[in-house]
Coordinates of C-alpha atoms in Angstrom, one line a residue:
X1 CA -224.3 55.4 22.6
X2 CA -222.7 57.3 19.8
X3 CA -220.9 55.5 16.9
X4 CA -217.8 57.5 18.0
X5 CA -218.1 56.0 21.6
X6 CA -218.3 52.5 20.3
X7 CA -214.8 53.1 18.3
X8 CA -213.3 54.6 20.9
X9 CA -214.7 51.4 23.3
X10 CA -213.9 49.0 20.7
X11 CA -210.5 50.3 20.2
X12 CA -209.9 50.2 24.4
X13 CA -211.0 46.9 24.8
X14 CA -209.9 45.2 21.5
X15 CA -207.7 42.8 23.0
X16 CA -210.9 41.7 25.1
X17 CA -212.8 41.3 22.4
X18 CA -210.2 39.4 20.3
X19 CA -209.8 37.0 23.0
X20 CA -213.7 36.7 22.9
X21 CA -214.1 36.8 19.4
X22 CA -211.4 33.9 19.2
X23 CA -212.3 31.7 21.9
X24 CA -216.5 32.3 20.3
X25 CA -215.2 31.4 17.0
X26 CA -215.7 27.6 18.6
X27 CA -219.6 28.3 18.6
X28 CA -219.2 28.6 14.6
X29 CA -218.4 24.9 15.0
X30 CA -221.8 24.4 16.8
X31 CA -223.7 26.0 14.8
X32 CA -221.9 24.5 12.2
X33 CA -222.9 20.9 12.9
X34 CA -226.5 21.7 13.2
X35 CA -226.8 23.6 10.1
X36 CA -225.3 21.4 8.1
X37 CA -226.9 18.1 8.5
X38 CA -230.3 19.3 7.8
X39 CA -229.6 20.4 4.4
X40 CA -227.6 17.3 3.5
X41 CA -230.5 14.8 4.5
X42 CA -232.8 16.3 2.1
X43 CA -230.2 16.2 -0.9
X44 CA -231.5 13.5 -3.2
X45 CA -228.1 11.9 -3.7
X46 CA -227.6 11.5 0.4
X47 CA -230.7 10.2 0.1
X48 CA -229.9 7.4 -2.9
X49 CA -226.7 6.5 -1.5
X50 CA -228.0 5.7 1.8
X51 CA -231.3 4.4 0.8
X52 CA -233.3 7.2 2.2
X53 CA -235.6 7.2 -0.6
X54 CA -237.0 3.9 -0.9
X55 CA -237.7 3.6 2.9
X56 CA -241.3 4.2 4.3
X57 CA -242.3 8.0 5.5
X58 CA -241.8 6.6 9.8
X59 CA -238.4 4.8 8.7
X60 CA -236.7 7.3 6.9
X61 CA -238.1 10.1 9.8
X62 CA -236.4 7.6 12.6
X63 CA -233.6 7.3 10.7
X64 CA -233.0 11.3 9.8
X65 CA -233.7 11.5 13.8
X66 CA -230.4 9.3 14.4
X67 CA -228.5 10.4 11.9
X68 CA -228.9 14.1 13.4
X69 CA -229.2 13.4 17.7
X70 CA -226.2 11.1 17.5
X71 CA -223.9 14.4 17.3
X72 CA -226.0 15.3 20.6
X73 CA -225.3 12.2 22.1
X74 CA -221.8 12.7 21.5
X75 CA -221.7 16.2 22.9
X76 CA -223.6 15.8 26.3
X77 CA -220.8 13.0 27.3
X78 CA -217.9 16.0 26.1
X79 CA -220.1 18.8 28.0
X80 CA -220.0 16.5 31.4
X81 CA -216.5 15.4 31.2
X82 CA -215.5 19.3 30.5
X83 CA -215.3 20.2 33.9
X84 CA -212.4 17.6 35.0
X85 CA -210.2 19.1 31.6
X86 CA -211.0 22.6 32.3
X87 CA -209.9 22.2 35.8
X88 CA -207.2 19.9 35.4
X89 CA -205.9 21.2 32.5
X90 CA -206.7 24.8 31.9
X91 CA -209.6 26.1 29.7
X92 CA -207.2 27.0 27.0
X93 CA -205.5 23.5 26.5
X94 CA -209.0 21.7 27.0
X95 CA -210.5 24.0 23.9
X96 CA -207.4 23.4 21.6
X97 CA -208.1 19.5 22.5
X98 CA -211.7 20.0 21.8
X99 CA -211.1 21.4 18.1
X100 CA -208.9 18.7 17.3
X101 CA -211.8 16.5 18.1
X102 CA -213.9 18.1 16.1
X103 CA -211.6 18.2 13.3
X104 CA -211.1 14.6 13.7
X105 CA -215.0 14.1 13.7
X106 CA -215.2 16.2 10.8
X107 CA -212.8 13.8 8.7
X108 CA -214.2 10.6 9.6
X109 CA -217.7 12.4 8.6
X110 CA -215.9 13.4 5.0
X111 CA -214.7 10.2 4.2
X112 CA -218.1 7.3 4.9
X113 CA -218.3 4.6 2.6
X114 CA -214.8 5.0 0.7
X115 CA -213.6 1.5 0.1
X116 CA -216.8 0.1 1.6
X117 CA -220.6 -0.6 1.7
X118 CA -223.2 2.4 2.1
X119 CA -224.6 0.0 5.4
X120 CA -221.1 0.2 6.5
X121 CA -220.9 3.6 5.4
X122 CA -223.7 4.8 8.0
X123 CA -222.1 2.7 11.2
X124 CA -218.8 5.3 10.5
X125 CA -221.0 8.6 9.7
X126 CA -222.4 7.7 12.9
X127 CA -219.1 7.6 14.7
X128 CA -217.5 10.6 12.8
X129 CA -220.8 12.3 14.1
X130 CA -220.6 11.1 17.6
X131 CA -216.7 11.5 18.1
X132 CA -217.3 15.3 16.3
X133 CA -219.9 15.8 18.6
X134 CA -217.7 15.1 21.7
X135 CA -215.5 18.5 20.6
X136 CA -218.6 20.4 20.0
X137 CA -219.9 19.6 23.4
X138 CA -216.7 20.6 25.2
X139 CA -216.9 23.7 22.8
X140 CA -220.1 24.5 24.4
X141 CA -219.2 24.1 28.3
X142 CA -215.7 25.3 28.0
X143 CA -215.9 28.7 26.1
X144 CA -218.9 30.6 28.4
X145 CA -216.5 29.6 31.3
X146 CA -213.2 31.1 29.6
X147 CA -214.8 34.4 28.3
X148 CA -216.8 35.2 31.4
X149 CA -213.7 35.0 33.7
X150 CA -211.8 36.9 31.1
X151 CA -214.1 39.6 29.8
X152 CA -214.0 43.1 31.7
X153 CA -217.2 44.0 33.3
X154 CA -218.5 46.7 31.0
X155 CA -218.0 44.6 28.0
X156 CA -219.0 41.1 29.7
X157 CA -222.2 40.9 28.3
X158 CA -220.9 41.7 24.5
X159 CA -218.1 39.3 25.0
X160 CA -220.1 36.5 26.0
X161 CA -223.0 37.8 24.4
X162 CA -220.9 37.2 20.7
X163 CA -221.8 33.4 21.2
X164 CA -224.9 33.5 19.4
X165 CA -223.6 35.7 16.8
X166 CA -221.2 32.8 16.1
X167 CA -223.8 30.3 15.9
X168 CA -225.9 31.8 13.6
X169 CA -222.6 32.6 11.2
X170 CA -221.9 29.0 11.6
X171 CA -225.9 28.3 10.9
X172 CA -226.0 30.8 7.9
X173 CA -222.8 29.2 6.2
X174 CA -224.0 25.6 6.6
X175 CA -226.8 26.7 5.1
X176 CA -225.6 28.1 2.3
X177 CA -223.3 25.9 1.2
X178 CA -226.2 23.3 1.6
X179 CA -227.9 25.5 -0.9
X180 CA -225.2 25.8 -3.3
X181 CA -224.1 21.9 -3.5
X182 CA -227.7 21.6 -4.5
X183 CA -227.8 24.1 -7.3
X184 CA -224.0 23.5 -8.5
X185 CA -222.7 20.0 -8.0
X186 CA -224.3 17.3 -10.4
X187 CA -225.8 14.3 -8.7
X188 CA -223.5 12.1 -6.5
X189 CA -221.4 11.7 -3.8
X190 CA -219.6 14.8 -4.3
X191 CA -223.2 16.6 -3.6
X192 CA -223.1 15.3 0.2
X193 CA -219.3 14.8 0.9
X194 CA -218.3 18.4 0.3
X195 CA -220.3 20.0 3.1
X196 CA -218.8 17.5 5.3
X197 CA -215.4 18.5 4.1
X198 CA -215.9 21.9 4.5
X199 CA -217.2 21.8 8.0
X200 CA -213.5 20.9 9.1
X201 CA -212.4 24.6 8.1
X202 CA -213.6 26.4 11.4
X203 CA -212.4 24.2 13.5
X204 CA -208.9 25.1 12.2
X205 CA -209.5 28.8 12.7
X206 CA -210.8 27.9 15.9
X207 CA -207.6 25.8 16.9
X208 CA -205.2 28.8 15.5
X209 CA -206.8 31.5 16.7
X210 CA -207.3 30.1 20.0
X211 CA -202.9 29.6 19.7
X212 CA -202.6 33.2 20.4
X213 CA -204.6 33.9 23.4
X214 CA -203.7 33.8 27.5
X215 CA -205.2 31.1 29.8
X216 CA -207.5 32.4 32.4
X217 CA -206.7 34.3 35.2
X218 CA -208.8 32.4 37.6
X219 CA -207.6 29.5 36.7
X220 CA -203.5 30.3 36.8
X221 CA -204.3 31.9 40.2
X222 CA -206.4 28.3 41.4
X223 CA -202.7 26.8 40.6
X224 CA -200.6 29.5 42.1
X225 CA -198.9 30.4 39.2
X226 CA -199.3 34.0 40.2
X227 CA -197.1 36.3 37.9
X228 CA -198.8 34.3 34.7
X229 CA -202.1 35.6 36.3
X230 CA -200.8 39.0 36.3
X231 CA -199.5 38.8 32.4
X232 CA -202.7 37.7 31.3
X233 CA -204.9 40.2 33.2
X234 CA -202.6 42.8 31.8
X235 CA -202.7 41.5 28.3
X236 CA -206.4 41.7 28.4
X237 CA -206.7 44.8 30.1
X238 CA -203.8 46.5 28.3
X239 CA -201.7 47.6 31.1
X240 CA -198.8 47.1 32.7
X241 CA -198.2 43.9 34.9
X242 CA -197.4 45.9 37.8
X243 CA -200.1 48.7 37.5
X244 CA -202.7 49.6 40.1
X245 CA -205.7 47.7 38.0
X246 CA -204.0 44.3 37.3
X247 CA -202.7 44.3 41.2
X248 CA -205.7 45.2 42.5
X249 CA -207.6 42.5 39.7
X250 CA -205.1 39.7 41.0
X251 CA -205.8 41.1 44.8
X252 CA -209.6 40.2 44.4
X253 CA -209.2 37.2 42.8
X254 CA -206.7 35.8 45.3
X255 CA -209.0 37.2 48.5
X256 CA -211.8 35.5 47.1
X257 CA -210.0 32.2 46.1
X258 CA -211.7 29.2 48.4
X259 CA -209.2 26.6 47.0
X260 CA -209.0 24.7 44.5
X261 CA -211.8 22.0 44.0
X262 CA -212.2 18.4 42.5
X263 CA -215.0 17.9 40.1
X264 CA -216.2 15.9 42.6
X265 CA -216.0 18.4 45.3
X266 CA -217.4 21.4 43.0
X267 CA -220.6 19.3 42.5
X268 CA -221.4 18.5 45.9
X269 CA -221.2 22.1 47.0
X270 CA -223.9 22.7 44.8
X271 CA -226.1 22.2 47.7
X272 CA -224.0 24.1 50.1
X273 CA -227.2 26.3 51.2
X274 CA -230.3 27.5 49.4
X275 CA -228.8 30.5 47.8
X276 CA -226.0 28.1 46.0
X277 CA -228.1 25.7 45.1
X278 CA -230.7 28.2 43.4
X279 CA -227.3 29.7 41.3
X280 CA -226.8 26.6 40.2
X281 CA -230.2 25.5 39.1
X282 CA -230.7 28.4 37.5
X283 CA -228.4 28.3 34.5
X284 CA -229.4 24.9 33.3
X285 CA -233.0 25.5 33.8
X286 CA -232.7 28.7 31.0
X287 CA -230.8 26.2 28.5
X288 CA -233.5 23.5 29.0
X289 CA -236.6 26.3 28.0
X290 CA -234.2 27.6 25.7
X291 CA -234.3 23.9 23.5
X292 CA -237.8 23.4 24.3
X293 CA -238.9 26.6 22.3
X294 CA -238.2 25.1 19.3
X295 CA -235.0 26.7 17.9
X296 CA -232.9 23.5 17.3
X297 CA -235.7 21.9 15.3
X298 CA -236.3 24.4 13.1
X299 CA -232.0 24.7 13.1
X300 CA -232.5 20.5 12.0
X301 CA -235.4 20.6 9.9
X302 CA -235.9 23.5 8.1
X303 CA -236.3 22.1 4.8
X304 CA -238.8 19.9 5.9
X305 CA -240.9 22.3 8.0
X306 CA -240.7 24.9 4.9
X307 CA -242.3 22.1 3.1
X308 CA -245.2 21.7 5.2
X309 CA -246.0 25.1 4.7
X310 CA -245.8 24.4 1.0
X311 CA -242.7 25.2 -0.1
X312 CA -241.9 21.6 -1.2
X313 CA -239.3 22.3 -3.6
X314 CA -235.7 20.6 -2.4
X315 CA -233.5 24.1 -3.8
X316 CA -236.5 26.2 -2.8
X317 CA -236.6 24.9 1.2
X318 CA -232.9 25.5 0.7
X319 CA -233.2 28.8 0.3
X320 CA -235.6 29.6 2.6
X321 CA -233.7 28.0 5.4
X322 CA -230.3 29.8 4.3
X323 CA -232.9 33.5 3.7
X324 CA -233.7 32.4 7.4
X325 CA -229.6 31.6 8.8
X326 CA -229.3 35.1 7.1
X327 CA -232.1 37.1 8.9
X328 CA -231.1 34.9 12.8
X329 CA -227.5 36.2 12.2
X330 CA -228.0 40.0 11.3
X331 CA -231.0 39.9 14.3
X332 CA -227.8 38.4 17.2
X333 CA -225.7 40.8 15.3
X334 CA -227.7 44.1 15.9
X335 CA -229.0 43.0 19.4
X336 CA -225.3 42.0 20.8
X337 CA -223.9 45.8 19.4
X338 CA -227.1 48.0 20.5
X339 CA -229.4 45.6 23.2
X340 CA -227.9 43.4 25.3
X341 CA -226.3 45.9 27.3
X342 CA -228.8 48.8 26.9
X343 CA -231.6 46.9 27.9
X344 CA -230.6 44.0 29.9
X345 CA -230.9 40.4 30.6
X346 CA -234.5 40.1 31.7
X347 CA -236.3 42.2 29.2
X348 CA -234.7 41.1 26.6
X349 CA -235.5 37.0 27.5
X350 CA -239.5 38.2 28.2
X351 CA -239.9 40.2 25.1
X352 CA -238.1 37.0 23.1
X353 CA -240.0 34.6 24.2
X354 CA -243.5 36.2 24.1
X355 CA -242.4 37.0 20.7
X356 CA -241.5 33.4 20.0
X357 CA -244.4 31.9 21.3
X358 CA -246.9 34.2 19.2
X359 CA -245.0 33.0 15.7
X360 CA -244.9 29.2 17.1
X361 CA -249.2 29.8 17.7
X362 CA -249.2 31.1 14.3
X363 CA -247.3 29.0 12.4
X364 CA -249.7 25.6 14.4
X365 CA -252.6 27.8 13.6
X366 CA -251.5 27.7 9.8
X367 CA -251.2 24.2 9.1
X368 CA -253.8 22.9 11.6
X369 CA -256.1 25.1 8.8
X370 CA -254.5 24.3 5.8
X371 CA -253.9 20.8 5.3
X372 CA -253.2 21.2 1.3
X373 CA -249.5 22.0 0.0
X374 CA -250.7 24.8 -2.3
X375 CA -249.4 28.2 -1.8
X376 CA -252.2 30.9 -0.3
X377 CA -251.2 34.4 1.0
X378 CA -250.9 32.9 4.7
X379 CA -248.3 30.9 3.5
X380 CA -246.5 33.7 2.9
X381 CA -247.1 35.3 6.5
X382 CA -246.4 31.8 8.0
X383 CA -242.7 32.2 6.2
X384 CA -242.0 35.5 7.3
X385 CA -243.3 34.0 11.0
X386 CA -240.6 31.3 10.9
X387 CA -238.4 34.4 10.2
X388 CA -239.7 36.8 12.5
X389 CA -239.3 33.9 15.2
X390 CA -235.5 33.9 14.3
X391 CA -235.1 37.8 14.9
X392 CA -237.4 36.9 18.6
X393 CA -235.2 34.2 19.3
X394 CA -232.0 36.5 18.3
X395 CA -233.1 39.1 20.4
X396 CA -233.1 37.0 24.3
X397 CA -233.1 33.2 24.2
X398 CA -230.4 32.9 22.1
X399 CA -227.6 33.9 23.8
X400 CA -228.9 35.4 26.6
X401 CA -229.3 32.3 29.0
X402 CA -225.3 31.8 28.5
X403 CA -224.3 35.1 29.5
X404 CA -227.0 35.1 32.2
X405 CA -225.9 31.7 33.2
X406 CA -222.2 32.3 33.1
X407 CA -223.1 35.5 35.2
X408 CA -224.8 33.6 38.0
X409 CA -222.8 30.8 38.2
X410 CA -220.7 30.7 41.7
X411 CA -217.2 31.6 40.7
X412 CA -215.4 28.5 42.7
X413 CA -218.2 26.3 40.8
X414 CA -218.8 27.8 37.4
X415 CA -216.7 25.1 35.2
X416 CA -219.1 22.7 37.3
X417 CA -222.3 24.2 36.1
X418 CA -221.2 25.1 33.0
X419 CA -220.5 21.7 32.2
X420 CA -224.6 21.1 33.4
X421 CA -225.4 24.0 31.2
X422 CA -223.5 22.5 28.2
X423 CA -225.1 18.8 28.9
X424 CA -228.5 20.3 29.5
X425 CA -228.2 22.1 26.4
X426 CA -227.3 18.6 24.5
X427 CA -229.1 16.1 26.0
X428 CA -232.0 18.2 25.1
X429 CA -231.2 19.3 21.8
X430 CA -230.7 15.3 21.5
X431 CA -233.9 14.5 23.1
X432 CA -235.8 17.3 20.2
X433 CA -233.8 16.6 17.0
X434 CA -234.9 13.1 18.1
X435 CA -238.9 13.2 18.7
X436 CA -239.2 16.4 15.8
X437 CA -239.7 14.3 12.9
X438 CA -242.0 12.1 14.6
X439 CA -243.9 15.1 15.9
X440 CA -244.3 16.5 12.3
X441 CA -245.3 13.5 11.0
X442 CA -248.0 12.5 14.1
X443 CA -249.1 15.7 15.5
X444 CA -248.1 18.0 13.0
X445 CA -249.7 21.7 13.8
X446 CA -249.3 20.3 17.5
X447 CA -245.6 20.1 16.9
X448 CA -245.4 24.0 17.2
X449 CA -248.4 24.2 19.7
X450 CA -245.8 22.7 22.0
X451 CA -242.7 24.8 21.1
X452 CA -245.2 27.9 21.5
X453 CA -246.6 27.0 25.3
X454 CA -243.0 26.4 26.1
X455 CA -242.0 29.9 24.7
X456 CA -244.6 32.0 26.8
X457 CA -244.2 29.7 29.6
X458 CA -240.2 30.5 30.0
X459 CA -240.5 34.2 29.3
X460 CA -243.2 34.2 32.4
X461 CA -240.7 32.1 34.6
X462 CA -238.0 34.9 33.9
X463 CA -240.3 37.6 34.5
X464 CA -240.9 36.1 38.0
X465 CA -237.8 34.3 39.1
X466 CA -234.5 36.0 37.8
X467 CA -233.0 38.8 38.9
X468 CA -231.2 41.2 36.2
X469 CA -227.4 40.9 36.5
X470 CA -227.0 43.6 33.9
X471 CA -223.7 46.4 35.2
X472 CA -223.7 44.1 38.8
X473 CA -219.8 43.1 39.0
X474 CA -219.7 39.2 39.2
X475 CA -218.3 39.4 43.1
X476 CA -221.5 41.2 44.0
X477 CA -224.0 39.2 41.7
X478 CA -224.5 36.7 45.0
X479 CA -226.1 39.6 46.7
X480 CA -229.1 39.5 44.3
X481 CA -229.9 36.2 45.6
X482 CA -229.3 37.3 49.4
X483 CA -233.0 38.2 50.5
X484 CA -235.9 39.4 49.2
X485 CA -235.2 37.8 46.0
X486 CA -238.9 37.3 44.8
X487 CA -239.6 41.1 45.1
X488 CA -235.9 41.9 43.3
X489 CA -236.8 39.8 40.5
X490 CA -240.4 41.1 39.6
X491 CA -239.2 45.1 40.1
X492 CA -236.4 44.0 37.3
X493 CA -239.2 42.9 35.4
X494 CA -241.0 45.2 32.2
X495 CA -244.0 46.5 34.9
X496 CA -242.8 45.0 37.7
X497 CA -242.5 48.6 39.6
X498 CA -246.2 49.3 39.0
X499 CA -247.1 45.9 40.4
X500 CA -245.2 46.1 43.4
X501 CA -246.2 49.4 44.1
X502 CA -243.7 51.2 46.5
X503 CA -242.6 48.1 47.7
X504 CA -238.4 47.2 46.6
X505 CA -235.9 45.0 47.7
X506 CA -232.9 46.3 49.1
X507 CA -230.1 47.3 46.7
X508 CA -226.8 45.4 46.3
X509 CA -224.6 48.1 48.0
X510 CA -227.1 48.3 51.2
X511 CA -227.3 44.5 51.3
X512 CA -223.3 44.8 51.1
X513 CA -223.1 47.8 53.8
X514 CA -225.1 45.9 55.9
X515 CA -222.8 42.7 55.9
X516 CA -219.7 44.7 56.8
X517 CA -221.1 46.8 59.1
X518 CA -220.1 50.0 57.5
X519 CA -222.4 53.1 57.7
X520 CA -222.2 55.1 54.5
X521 CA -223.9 58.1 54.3
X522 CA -226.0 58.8 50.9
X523 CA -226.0 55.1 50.2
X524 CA -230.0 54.8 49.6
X525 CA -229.8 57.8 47.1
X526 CA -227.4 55.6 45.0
X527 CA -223.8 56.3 45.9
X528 CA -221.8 53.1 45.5
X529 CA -219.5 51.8 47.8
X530 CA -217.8 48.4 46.2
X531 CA -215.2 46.1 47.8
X532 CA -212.3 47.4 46.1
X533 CA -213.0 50.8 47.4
X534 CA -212.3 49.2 50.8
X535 CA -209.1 46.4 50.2
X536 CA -206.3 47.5 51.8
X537 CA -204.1 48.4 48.6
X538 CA -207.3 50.8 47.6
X539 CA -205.2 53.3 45.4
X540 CA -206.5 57.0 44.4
X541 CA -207.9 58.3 41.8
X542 CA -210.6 56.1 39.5
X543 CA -211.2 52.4 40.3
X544 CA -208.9 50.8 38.2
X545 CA -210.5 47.4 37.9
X546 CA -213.6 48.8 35.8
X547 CA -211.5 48.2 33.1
X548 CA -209.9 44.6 34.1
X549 CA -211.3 41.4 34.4
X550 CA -213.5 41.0 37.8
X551 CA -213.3 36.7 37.3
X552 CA -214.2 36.5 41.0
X553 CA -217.4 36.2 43.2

């Protein structure tokens, strides 16, 4: 795609991706939290005032370990109470509540030990962290829901896609202010407290510029309030409440609307048949591999794994890790403007993760060698490994497994699988930011042994059981999962035709020709037939829905 096609596109669909850019601003707050606390447990003052320093090597790793999973603990209870706000409330309202509990979080984290005991001091920084981390986990549930209902097809992948890229700017800040308190603020409590403090600043942009944007569609049509539906499917569509595209948007949404659920209800028609229950396994499993590969422990500890490849200096590992925020966030960058759509959802998840793996096997294979802390020309390769693993991780497992999971999802149970993709995503992140500094310190080159198996493993799980979703409107994604789903996933796959020789699964428009019983002539040499083309208010002239929101499915 030219660079004049991408204005033009960008300049059609800007009030799309200001809604998604706004409501993804939360994910700065996520990526926020983890970057920040790694660099402020290294900082010799945190250290002192907490009495880091004078604790044995196991102690002060179990301690770093609670100190950091707390905030996970905090947000897998805010990811599983997500759904009963977002369906209850709205998504909008729930994610203004969840950055004012972040903000909160953020203060209380600020403000430890004024007027009292470091020992006290800790008991508060671990509520501030827990409370904060309640926010961040509702962040996490609620925002895939709101932009995939919201985003128009052609765009959906970028929109949701732009999570990531929010994660690593809110990684690469963190980082960098971690560097800068170490190189320009004099020893003391100053050093630790202002990265705290100046955490709190995205969740205010977050909160204000979430002010501005429209509830979903989906949901306003779930509580009948029909005519809102219609202003904000026009808003984000630019066109006319009355036009042909938002009435025809508003028509699908209402046709497919099954009524509206308890949380209680969404969750136990999970396991409505096979094909549900596999949409809804599916998202949580990618999040799981996706903590298991080792991103959120090298987001944790960087300082400290940069050290045991021998860069032991405090400012040094700094820099590294904010060298390495740097290169994740230009790598989700450049893959969310020029890959995600171009090359799809499964190709891009096998080629990260094989990538991944490799560095992890390298990086093991470094220090398993090279017990000593003196710099060698490896080291140098085993640096750039940790960075190449960033671009790797960028380039699929980043943000991939949201959009892909969002895409799955059922549409009458996404907010309830969401909410299992956000608590997967923390009780696991809790579960690795809480064993990493023991595995460094036990098993060391083993540590990435482990992240490496579980790289290859999950690229080789995609390759064989996911189907790609990429340009499929999300009313006709349940069609991929209708039959023949093992031979649909593996020709999706890089190489999968050559294996499968002439042997293909039935395309989505046959599968959905089939169902209504309609006979359409050329279908097999890839005319397409969709469900708008057949509604009774089908106007002429171009389907106008390409360029509204299809929230349905």
């Amino acid at each position: 795609m030219s660079l004049h096609k991408e204005f033009d596109d960008l300049l059609h669909y800007r009030n799309a991706y200001f809604l998604a850019f706004s409501a993804t601003a939360g994910y700065i707050c996520f990526g926020w939290s983890i970057g920040l606390i790694n660099g402020v447990l290294v900082l010799p003052s945190f250290e002192h005032y907490f009495g880091l320093d004078i604790k044995s090597a196991a102690a002060r790793a179990s301690l770093s370990g609670n100190i950091v999973s707390i905030q996970q603990a905090g947000a897998f209870f805010g990811a599983l109470v997500s759904t009963f706000f977002a369906s209850r409330y709205g998504r909008k309202p729930s994610m203004l509540a969840s950055a004012i509990i972040y903000v909160i979080g953020s203060v209380v984290q600020s403000i430890v030990g004024l007027g009292s005991t470091p020992a006290v001091g800790l008991k508060v920084l671990y509520f501030g962290r827990f409370f904060g981390g309640i926010g961040v986990g509702l962040i996490s549930a609620l925002v895939p829901t709101y932009v995939s209902e919201c985003a128009p097809r052609a765009i959906r992948g970028r929109c949701t896609g732009s999570i990531e890229v929010c994660v690593g700017l809110g990684n690469m800040l963190s980082f960098w202010v971690n560097y800068g308190v170490a190189i320009q603020i004099p020893f003391g409590q100053i050093q630790w407290r202002l990265p705290m403090v100046v955490q709190i600043i995205p969740g205010v942009l977050f909160f204000l510029a979430m002010l501005f944007q429209p509830e979903s569609p989906r949901w306003l049509v779930e509580n009948e309030r029909y005519e809102d539906a219609a202003k904000s499917l026009a808003y984000i569509s630019r066109l006319d409440p009355s036009s042909s595209g938002v009435q025809s948007a508003l028509f699908e949404i209402r046709t497919d609307f099954v009524g509206r659920l308890t949380i209680f209800q969404q969750f136990r028609k999970m396991g409505e048949n096979k094909m549900i229950a596999l949409r809804c396994i599916i998202p949580p499993v990618l999040v799981f591999f996706q903590q298991w590969s080792g991103t959120n422990a090298i987001n944790s500890y960087s300082p400290s794994i940069f050290a045991s490849l021998g860069i032991s200096s405090t400012t040094t590992s700094l820099l590294a890790t904010g060298i390495y925020g740097v290169v994740k966030w230009i790598g989700s960058c450049l893959v969310l403007a020029f890959v995600i759509e171009s090359w799809g959802r499964k190709r891009t998840l096998f080629y990260g993760g094989m990538g991944q793996g490799l560095m992890m096997f390298w990086i093991g294979g470094y220090v398993a060698l090279h017990s000593g802390r003196d710099i060698v020309p490896a080291t140098y390769v085993s640096v750039l490994a940790i960075y190449l693993y960033g671009i790797f991780f960028s380039l699929g497992w980043g943000f991939t497994p949201l959009v892909l999971g969002s895409e799955i999802a059922p549409g009458h149970l996404r907010p309830a699988v969401m909410s299992l993709v956000g608590a997967s995503t923390w009780l696991f992140t809790y579960v690795i930011t809480q064993i990493t500094p023991t595995m460094l310190d036990r098993i060391t080159w083993g540590t990435y042994i482990v992240f490496g198996v579980a790289s290859v493993v999950m690229a080789v799980l995609v390759w064989v059981g996911v189907p790609e979703t990429t340009g499929v409107p999300l009313e006709d994604i349940k069609w991929l999962f209708e039959e023949e789903l093992w031979i649909r996933c593996v020709q999706d796959a890089p190489g999968g035709r050559w294996i499968l020789g002439k042997r293909r699964a039935r395309s989505v428009e046959e599968l959905k020709n089939r169902a209504e019983g309609v006979v359409v002539e050329g279908v097999r040499s890839g005319s397409n037939v969709s469900n708008e083309e057949m509604a009774p208010e089908k106007q002429e002239g171009p389907s106008p829905l390409e360029d509204a929101p299809i929230i349905n499915n």
